[in-house]
Amino acid sequence: MVAVLFLYIFFAGKDDENEMAKEEAAVVHGEPLQDGNLPPKVESAVEILQEKVTKQIIKEGHGQKPSKYATCFLHYRAWTESTQHKFDDTWHEQRPFEMVLGKEKNEMAGLAVGVSSMKAGERALLHVGWELGYGKEGNFSFPNVPPMADIIYEVELIGFDEVKEGKARGDMTAEERIGAADRRKMDGNSLFKEEKLEEAMQQYEMAIAYLGDDFMFQLFGKYRDMALAVKNPCHLNMAACLIKLERYEEAIAQCTIVLVEDENNAKALFRRGKARAELGQTDAAREDFLKARKHAPEDKAILRELRLLDEHDKAIYKKQKEIYRGIFGPPPQPKPKPTNVLVRIWQWLILVCQWLLSLIYRLFRRERHKAD
């Protein structure tokens, strides 16, 4: 069984590389998250989910809503409503939160109510009363929440697996988790081909959630190779989406995660170089492209990017040369001032007099020489 799964993932990964290596020129503008220091200001209508839970949609989702016992993957930020103190942020930790609806912790009951009303890809602002949050006593460890504190959540539902998927991640075997992640990756690839970039990234992020750091630390040998054969392409495919969305810093971060595991990964070096070039980091970009060329010397895309960098440098040099020429060039020659007619006649007379005197002097010397 393990051998079959390994071969399937290996050859599927090869197909992914062939498909995802084609860097399209189309650009789609993404919708970045708002500043996370304070709760976002939302103008949409307030929806009452329960007496103690309200919701405002920030970004619409797609598809169905999760049912009870579905395993949901989400990002959220949480603030106490009275003080606006942020006490939790999974975006900052770069690790999606897993919640099984109907089996959530008591302090997450209000959050679960909101998540159960959301579609995949939806982002919303939730207001949760303290009764469905950390309760009358609050929480004095981590996170630090005061007693009877109403809570504000900014939540994004990345996606969810219904009960038919099987179990929560913690109850799955290594093969089951890797298989579930691989199915998400394949779904993401299909969405990528359709140019549904945000939806594709949600699938990749869910796949990566199955293969989190805590899980990877437990894997060795063939199981770790199988997991990396799914996880690394997900990071690289997310980088491809982010480059198209012009979110270059995030693309660099995704590629760097892969390079920590595989410092010679040509595709990671190429995409990080491309993102750096877009940010104007030409020296760092060239370094990435040269490393990528070392491991893939026949790759035309790498050679093209290096040529574009050289052309860019030549254009910059030419422009700088023109600027410096304008600053330090030769001073302009003064134009001759116009003179009036009387001055010119006087100058002509002086020249004639000088010529006559010179002629008389030469005749005088000649006569004197004959007399001697």
Tab-separated table of C-alpha atoms in Angstrom:
chain	number	residue	atom	x	y	z
A	1	MET	CA	0.000	0.000	0.000
A	2	VAL	CA	2.780	2.418	0.968
A	3	ALA	CA	4.752	1.574	-2.173
A	4	VAL	CA	1.717	2.178	-4.395
A	5	LEU	CA	0.977	5.543	-2.723
A	6	PHE	CA	4.624	6.575	-3.053
A	7	LEU	CA	4.732	5.743	-6.786
A	8	TYR	CA	1.436	7.564	-7.379
A	9	ILE	CA	2.641	10.704	-5.611
A	10	PHE	CA	6.022	10.558	-7.350
A	11	PHE	CA	4.628	10.386	-10.885
A	12	ALA	CA	1.801	12.840	-10.114
A	13	GLY	CA	4.460	15.238	-8.865
A	14	LYS	CA	6.263	14.958	-12.193
A	15	ASP	CA	3.057	15.908	-14.019
A	16	ASP	CA	2.631	18.856	-11.655
A	17	GLU	CA	6.133	20.085	-12.465
A	18	ASN	CA	5.431	19.958	-16.197
A	19	GLU	CA	2.144	21.820	-15.781
A	20	MET	CA	3.244	24.373	-13.208
A	21	ALA	CA	6.550	25.165	-14.935
A	22	LYS	CA	4.604	27.160	-17.537
A	23	GLU	CA	4.704	30.681	-16.096
A	24	GLU	CA	1.811	32.632	-17.569
A	25	ALA	CA	2.039	36.364	-18.224
A	26	ALA	CA	-1.492	37.158	-17.071
A	27	VAL	CA	-1.748	39.286	-13.939
A	28	VAL	CA	-4.618	39.163	-11.489
A	29	HIS	CA	-4.875	41.652	-8.673
A	30	GLY	CA	-5.224	40.020	-5.281
A	31	GLU	CA	-7.041	41.329	-2.254
A	32	PRO	CA	-4.528	41.642	0.592
A	33	LEU	CA	-5.588	41.274	4.188
A	34	GLN	CA	-6.221	44.457	6.135
A	35	ASP	CA	-3.811	45.679	8.786
A	36	GLY	CA	-4.109	43.212	11.655
A	37	ASN	CA	-3.291	45.475	14.600
A	38	LEU	CA	-6.916	46.540	15.031
A	39	PRO	CA	-10.212	44.974	13.947
A	40	PRO	CA	-11.067	45.898	10.336
A	41	LYS	CA	-13.823	48.382	9.604
A	42	VAL	CA	-16.597	46.628	7.703
A	43	GLU	CA	-19.557	48.337	6.026
A	44	SER	CA	-21.586	45.254	5.048
A	45	ALA	CA	-24.904	44.330	6.658
A	46	VAL	CA	-24.936	42.721	10.101
A	47	GLU	CA	-26.303	39.167	10.138
A	48	ILE	CA	-27.534	37.782	13.466
A	49	LEU	CA	-26.464	34.125	13.699
A	50	GLN	CA	-27.421	33.623	17.345
A	51	GLU	CA	-28.336	35.886	20.203
A	52	LYS	CA	-24.638	36.236	21.081
A	53	VAL	CA	-23.059	35.968	17.606
A	54	THR	CA	-23.264	38.407	14.678
A	55	LYS	CA	-21.436	38.360	11.347
A	56	GLN	CA	-20.422	40.866	8.666
A	57	ILE	CA	-18.991	39.566	5.409
A	58	ILE	CA	-15.661	41.047	4.319
A	59	LYS	CA	-15.179	38.840	1.252
A	60	GLU	CA	-17.669	36.447	-0.306
A	61	GLY	CA	-16.886	32.733	-0.452
A	62	HIS	CA	-18.006	30.019	-2.838
A	63	GLY	CA	-19.643	26.612	-2.762
A	64	GLN	CA	-21.394	24.948	0.172
A	65	LYS	CA	-21.217	25.563	3.910
A	66	PRO	CA	-19.663	22.959	6.220
A	67	SER	CA	-21.964	20.554	8.035
A	68	LYS	CA	-21.707	19.308	11.594
A	69	TYR	CA	-18.531	17.306	12.304
A	70	ALA	CA	-16.809	18.704	9.203
A	71	THR	CA	-13.103	19.401	9.709
A	72	CYS	CA	-12.593	23.105	8.959
A	73	PHE	CA	-9.307	24.868	8.255
A	74	LEU	CA	-9.262	28.573	8.998
A	75	HIS	CA	-7.199	31.609	9.828
A	76	TYR	CA	-8.375	34.098	12.420
A	77	ARG	CA	-7.415	37.105	14.499
A	78	ALA	CA	-9.059	37.740	17.853
A	79	TRP	CA	-9.476	40.907	19.928
A	80	THR	CA	-11.233	41.712	23.181
A	81	GLU	CA	-14.017	44.090	22.171
A	82	SER	CA	-13.692	46.479	25.120
A	83	THR	CA	-9.923	47.099	24.910
A	84	GLN	CA	-9.226	46.221	21.236
A	85	HIS	CA	-6.352	44.074	22.520
A	86	LYS	CA	-5.359	41.394	19.995
A	87	PHE	CA	-4.690	38.118	21.807
A	88	ASP	CA	-4.429	35.578	18.971
A	89	ASP	CA	-3.401	35.594	15.293
A	90	THR	CA	-2.940	32.428	13.214
A	91	TRP	CA	-1.908	34.477	10.170
A	92	HIS	CA	1.084	35.720	12.130
A	93	GLU	CA	1.940	32.152	13.103
A	94	GLN	CA	1.501	31.077	9.448
A	95	ARG	CA	-0.349	27.981	10.588
A	96	PRO	CA	-4.052	27.390	9.830
A	97	PHE	CA	-6.282	26.421	12.743
A	98	GLU	CA	-8.172	23.128	12.557
A	99	MET	CA	-11.670	22.928	14.012
A	100	VAL	CA	-14.106	19.998	13.952
A	101	LEU	CA	-17.573	21.528	14.095
A	102	GLY	CA	-19.545	20.083	16.982
A	103	LYS	CA	-16.363	19.041	18.804
A	104	GLU	CA	-14.836	22.443	19.416
A	105	LYS	CA	-13.616	23.638	22.813
A	106	ASN	CA	-16.058	25.620	24.944
A	107	GLU	CA	-14.199	28.896	24.425
A	108	MET	CA	-14.463	28.385	20.640
A	109	ALA	CA	-18.249	27.879	20.609
A	110	GLY	CA	-19.009	31.352	19.230
A	111	LEU	CA	-16.272	31.058	16.619
A	112	ALA	CA	-17.717	27.680	15.550
A	113	VAL	CA	-21.166	29.250	15.104
A	114	GLY	CA	-19.659	31.803	12.738
A	115	VAL	CA	-17.566	29.281	10.824
A	116	SER	CA	-20.574	26.998	10.299
A	117	SER	CA	-22.298	29.886	8.450
A	118	MET	CA	-19.381	30.528	6.085
A	119	LYS	CA	-18.424	29.222	2.651
A	120	ALA	CA	-14.922	28.246	1.579
A	121	GLY	CA	-12.851	31.343	0.864
A	122	GLU	CA	-15.194	33.623	2.799
A	123	ARG	CA	-13.740	36.185	5.192
A	124	ALA	CA	-15.950	37.717	7.858
A	125	LEU	CA	-16.001	39.770	11.033
A	126	LEU	CA	-17.669	38.078	14.014
A	127	HIS	CA	-18.835	39.643	17.268
A	128	VAL	CA	-19.140	36.985	19.981
A	129	GLY	CA	-20.594	37.482	23.446
A	130	TRP	CA	-18.528	36.351	26.432
A	131	GLU	CA	-20.985	33.530	27.137
A	132	LEU	CA	-19.795	31.765	23.950
A	133	GLY	CA	-16.184	32.829	24.405
A	134	TYR	CA	-13.895	32.565	27.410
A	135	GLY	CA	-16.778	32.913	29.826
A	136	LYS	CA	-17.221	34.544	33.171
A	137	GLU	CA	-13.754	33.669	34.435
A	138	GLY	CA	-11.783	34.577	31.299
A	139	ASN	CA	-8.351	33.062	30.738
A	140	PHE	CA	-5.141	34.137	32.453
A	141	SER	CA	-2.634	31.877	30.719
A	142	PHE	CA	-2.327	31.896	26.921
A	143	PRO	CA	-4.251	33.499	25.387
A	144	ASN	CA	-4.754	36.186	28.002
A	145	VAL	CA	-8.462	37.123	27.987
A	146	PRO	CA	-10.089	39.074	30.860
A	147	PRO	CA	-13.307	37.897	32.572
A	148	MET	CA	-16.632	38.415	30.755
A	149	ALA	CA	-14.863	39.728	27.625
A	150	ASP	CA	-16.833	39.973	24.387
A	151	ILE	CA	-14.663	38.976	21.435
A	152	ILE	CA	-14.175	40.196	17.861
A	153	TYR	CA	-12.913	37.704	15.297
A	154	GLU	CA	-11.666	38.311	11.782
A	155	VAL	CA	-12.010	34.858	10.213
A	156	GLU	CA	-11.195	33.330	6.843
A	157	LEU	CA	-12.457	29.823	6.119
A	158	ILE	CA	-9.765	28.286	3.933
A	159	GLY	CA	-11.784	25.143	3.319
A	160	PHE	CA	-13.210	22.065	4.992
A	161	ASP	CA	-13.416	18.294	4.741
A	162	GLU	CA	-16.788	16.736	5.310
A	163	VAL	CA	-17.286	13.706	7.528
A	164	LYS	CA	-16.851	11.387	4.539
A	165	GLU	CA	-13.180	12.441	4.375
A	166	GLY	CA	-12.746	10.259	7.443
A	167	LYS	CA	-11.153	11.638	10.576
A	168	ALA	CA	-9.522	14.650	12.115
A	169	ARG	CA	-5.841	14.989	11.290
A	170	GLY	CA	-4.759	13.772	14.709
A	171	ASP	CA	-6.642	10.502	14.254
A	172	MET	CA	-5.224	9.732	10.795
A	173	THR	CA	-2.304	7.477	9.962
A	174	ALA	CA	0.659	8.933	8.077
A	175	GLU	CA	-0.556	7.386	4.808
A	176	GLU	CA	-4.052	8.829	5.306
A	177	ARG	CA	-2.750	12.337	5.994
A	178	ILE	CA	-0.411	12.279	3.007
A	179	GLY	CA	-3.200	10.906	0.784
A	180	ALA	CA	-5.662	13.594	1.950
A	181	ALA	CA	-3.043	16.291	1.325
A	182	ASP	CA	-2.341	14.925	-2.150
A	183	ARG	CA	-6.047	15.038	-3.069
A	184	ARG	CA	-6.153	18.687	-2.026
A	185	LYS	CA	-3.066	19.399	-4.091
A	186	MET	CA	-4.623	17.834	-7.186
A	187	ASP	CA	-7.806	19.884	-6.646
A	188	GLY	CA	-5.650	22.990	-6.394
A	189	ASN	CA	-3.885	22.170	-9.648
A	190	SER	CA	-7.231	21.881	-11.444
A	191	LEU	CA	-8.309	25.266	-10.123
A	192	PHE	CA	-4.947	26.785	-11.097
A	193	LYS	CA	-5.439	25.665	-14.703
A	194	GLU	CA	-8.817	27.432	-14.656
A	195	GLU	CA	-7.116	30.632	-13.382
A	196	LYS	CA	-9.071	30.412	-10.090
A	197	LEU	CA	-6.010	31.436	-8.161
A	198	GLU	CA	-7.519	32.290	-4.772
A	199	GLU	CA	-9.463	29.015	-4.706
A	200	ALA	CA	-6.375	27.072	-5.796
A	201	MET	CA	-4.360	28.593	-2.954
A	202	GLN	CA	-7.023	27.549	-0.471
A	203	GLN	CA	-6.617	23.939	-1.600
A	204	TYR	CA	-2.834	24.123	-1.388
A	205	GLU	CA	-3.022	25.656	2.077
A	206	MET	CA	-5.341	22.905	3.252
A	207	ALA	CA	-2.946	20.304	1.857
A	208	ILE	CA	-0.078	21.939	3.729
A	209	ALA	CA	-2.205	21.963	6.906
A	210	TYR	CA	-2.303	18.148	6.771
A	211	LEU	CA	1.509	18.171	6.632
A	212	GLY	CA	2.288	20.690	9.368
A	213	ASP	CA	5.627	20.997	11.132
A	214	ASP	CA	4.515	18.932	14.115
A	215	PHE	CA	3.652	16.066	11.749
A	216	MET	CA	6.787	16.396	9.589
A	217	PHE	CA	9.045	16.220	12.662
A	218	GLN	CA	7.697	12.732	13.328
A	219	LEU	CA	8.466	11.401	9.840
A	220	PHE	CA	11.619	9.653	8.667
A	221	GLY	CA	12.784	7.792	5.589
A	222	LYS	CA	10.247	6.955	2.909
A	223	TYR	CA	7.343	8.575	4.809
A	224	ARG	CA	9.160	11.905	4.947
A	225	ASP	CA	10.014	11.633	1.230
A	226	MET	CA	6.354	10.908	0.431
A	227	ALA	CA	5.190	13.901	2.483
A	228	LEU	CA	7.736	16.275	0.918
A	229	ALA	CA	6.700	15.068	-2.557
A	230	VAL	CA	3.279	16.587	-1.777
A	231	LYS	CA	4.195	19.488	0.508
A	232	ASN	CA	6.949	21.142	-1.549
A	233	PRO	CA	4.918	21.322	-4.796
A	234	CYS	CA	2.079	22.922	-2.814
A	235	HIS	CA	4.411	25.685	-1.587
A	236	LEU	CA	5.792	26.174	-5.110
A	237	ASN	CA	2.339	26.245	-6.667
A	238	MET	CA	1.226	28.785	-4.076
A	239	ALA	CA	4.260	30.874	-5.056
A	240	ALA	CA	3.171	30.696	-8.717
A	241	CYS	CA	-0.313	31.930	-7.732
A	242	LEU	CA	1.104	34.717	-5.561
A	243	ILE	CA	3.378	35.942	-8.360
A	244	LYS	CA	0.370	36.220	-10.644
A	245	LEU	CA	-1.469	38.083	-7.877
A	246	GLU	CA	1.533	40.442	-7.541
A	247	ARG	CA	2.009	39.413	-3.895
A	248	TYR	CA	5.746	39.020	-4.311
A	249	GLU	CA	6.860	39.053	-0.665
A	250	GLU	CA	4.520	36.153	0.107
A	251	ALA	CA	5.788	34.276	-2.957
A	252	ILE	CA	9.366	34.673	-1.727
A	253	ALA	CA	8.358	33.246	1.669
A	254	GLN	CA	6.771	30.163	0.066
A	255	CYS	CA	9.862	29.466	-2.044
A	256	THR	CA	12.168	29.934	0.936
A	257	ILE	CA	10.248	27.253	2.869
A	258	VAL	CA	11.076	24.779	0.080
A	259	LEU	CA	14.725	25.884	-0.086
A	260	VAL	CA	15.152	25.165	3.624
A	261	GLU	CA	14.392	21.526	2.795
A	262	ASP	CA	16.059	21.466	-0.626
A	263	GLU	CA	18.554	24.275	-1.200
A	264	ASN	CA	19.155	23.201	-4.805
A	265	ASN	CA	15.507	23.152	-5.908
A	266	ALA	CA	15.684	24.864	-9.304
A	267	LYS	CA	11.990	25.714	-9.432
A	268	ALA	CA	12.071	27.342	-5.975
A	269	LEU	CA	15.165	29.340	-6.924
A	270	PHE	CA	13.586	30.400	-10.229
A	271	ARG	CA	10.286	31.584	-8.714
A	272	ARG	CA	11.978	33.344	-5.816
A	273	GLY	CA	14.266	35.051	-8.319
A	274	LYS	CA	11.281	36.119	-10.390
A	275	ALA	CA	9.525	37.600	-7.340
A	276	ARG	CA	12.695	39.390	-6.271
A	277	ALA	CA	13.152	40.817	-9.766
A	278	GLU	CA	9.608	42.214	-9.672
A	279	LEU	CA	10.471	43.936	-6.376
A	280	GLY	CA	13.578	45.492	-7.936
A	281	GLN	CA	15.957	43.255	-5.949
A	282	THR	CA	18.032	42.589	-9.060
A	283	ASP	CA	21.232	41.404	-7.368
A	284	ALA	CA	19.387	38.850	-5.229
A	285	ALA	CA	17.299	37.802	-8.230
A	286	ARG	CA	20.389	37.250	-10.376
A	287	GLU	CA	21.946	35.151	-7.610
A	288	ASP	CA	18.842	32.927	-7.513
A	289	PHE	CA	18.718	32.601	-11.319
A	290	LEU	CA	22.423	31.692	-11.523
A	291	LYS	CA	21.966	28.988	-8.876
A	292	ALA	CA	18.909	27.698	-10.713
A	293	ARG	CA	20.844	27.611	-14.011
A	294	LYS	CA	23.565	25.576	-12.347
A	295	HIS	CA	21.027	22.823	-11.596
A	296	ALA	CA	18.937	23.264	-14.769
A	297	PRO	CA	21.361	24.577	-17.432
A	298	GLU	CA	19.004	23.916	-20.357
A	299	ASP	CA	15.965	25.649	-18.873
A	300	LYS	CA	14.980	28.369	-21.343
A	301	ALA	CA	12.862	30.273	-18.794
A	302	ILE	CA	15.886	30.739	-16.518
A	303	LEU	CA	18.066	31.893	-19.420
A	304	ARG	CA	15.339	34.324	-20.505
A	305	GLU	CA	15.112	35.890	-17.046
A	306	LEU	CA	18.894	36.309	-16.873
A	307	ARG	CA	18.820	37.987	-20.290
A	308	LEU	CA	16.035	40.312	-19.138
A	309	LEU	CA	18.083	41.269	-16.073
A	310	ASP	CA	21.090	42.060	-18.288
A	311	GLU	CA	18.918	44.217	-20.568
A	312	HIS	CA	17.472	45.962	-17.523
A	313	ASP	CA	20.960	46.723	-16.188
A	314	LYS	CA	22.064	48.090	-19.578
A	315	ALA	CA	19.002	50.335	-19.764
A	316	ILE	CA	19.666	51.648	-16.240
A	317	TYR	CA	23.327	52.311	-17.085
A	318	LYS	CA	22.381	54.186	-20.257
A	319	LYS	CA	19.851	56.301	-18.399
A	320	GLN	CA	22.329	57.114	-15.635
A	321	LYS	CA	24.963	58.043	-18.227
A	322	GLU	CA	22.556	60.497	-19.854
A	323	ILE	CA	21.714	62.018	-16.475
A	324	TYR	CA	25.391	62.426	-15.519
A	325	ARG	CA	26.184	63.902	-18.943
A	326	GLY	CA	23.529	66.531	-18.325
A	327	ILE	CA	24.946	67.335	-14.898
A	328	PHE	CA	28.679	67.259	-15.643
A	329	GLY	CA	28.774	67.971	-19.399
A	330	PRO	CA	30.759	70.859	-21.055
A	331	PRO	CA	29.533	74.374	-20.251
A	332	PRO	CA	27.526	76.090	-22.986
A	333	GLN	CA	29.522	78.442	-25.256
A	334	PRO	CA	28.528	82.128	-25.014
A	335	LYS	CA	26.803	83.506	-28.079
A	336	PRO	CA	28.562	86.450	-29.812
A	337	LYS	CA	26.937	89.745	-29.030
A	338	PRO	CA	25.673	91.717	-32.032
A	339	THR	CA	27.618	94.938	-32.862
A	340	ASN	CA	26.365	98.095	-34.613
A	341	VAL	CA	27.615	99.450	-37.996
A	342	LEU	CA	29.779	102.339	-36.627
A	343	VAL	CA	31.758	99.999	-34.420
A	344	ARG	CA	32.424	97.669	-37.356
A	345	ILE	CA	33.580	100.642	-39.568
A	346	TRP	CA	35.911	101.849	-36.798
A	347	GLN	CA	37.373	98.347	-36.440
A	348	TRP	CA	37.888	98.205	-40.233
A	349	LEU	CA	39.712	101.595	-40.252
A	350	ILE	CA	42.029	100.447	-37.486
A	351	LEU	CA	42.914	97.342	-39.485
A	352	VAL	CA	43.573	99.461	-42.621
A	353	CYS	CA	45.802	101.861	-40.653
A	354	GLN	CA	47.763	98.974	-39.181
A	355	TRP	CA	48.253	97.541	-42.685
A	356	LEU	CA	49.442	100.927	-44.113
A	357	LEU	CA	51.887	101.485	-41.257
A	358	SER	CA	53.275	98.002	-41.756
A	359	LEU	CA	53.692	98.654	-45.507
A	360	ILE	CA	55.458	102.060	-44.939
A	361	TYR	CA	57.786	100.432	-42.406
A	362	ARG	CA	58.798	97.711	-44.877
A	363	LEU	CA	59.462	100.299	-47.682
A	364	PHE	CA	61.531	102.440	-45.343
A	365	ARG	CA	63.700	99.498	-44.383
A	366	ARG	CA	64.181	98.516	-48.017
A	367	GLU	CA	65.369	102.078	-49.023
A	368	ARG	CA	67.699	102.273	-46.089
A	369	HIS	CA	69.236	98.920	-46.999
A	370	LYS	CA	69.921	100.165	-50.603
A	371	ALA	CA	71.584	103.345	-49.308
A	372	ASP	CA	73.962	101.281	-47.133
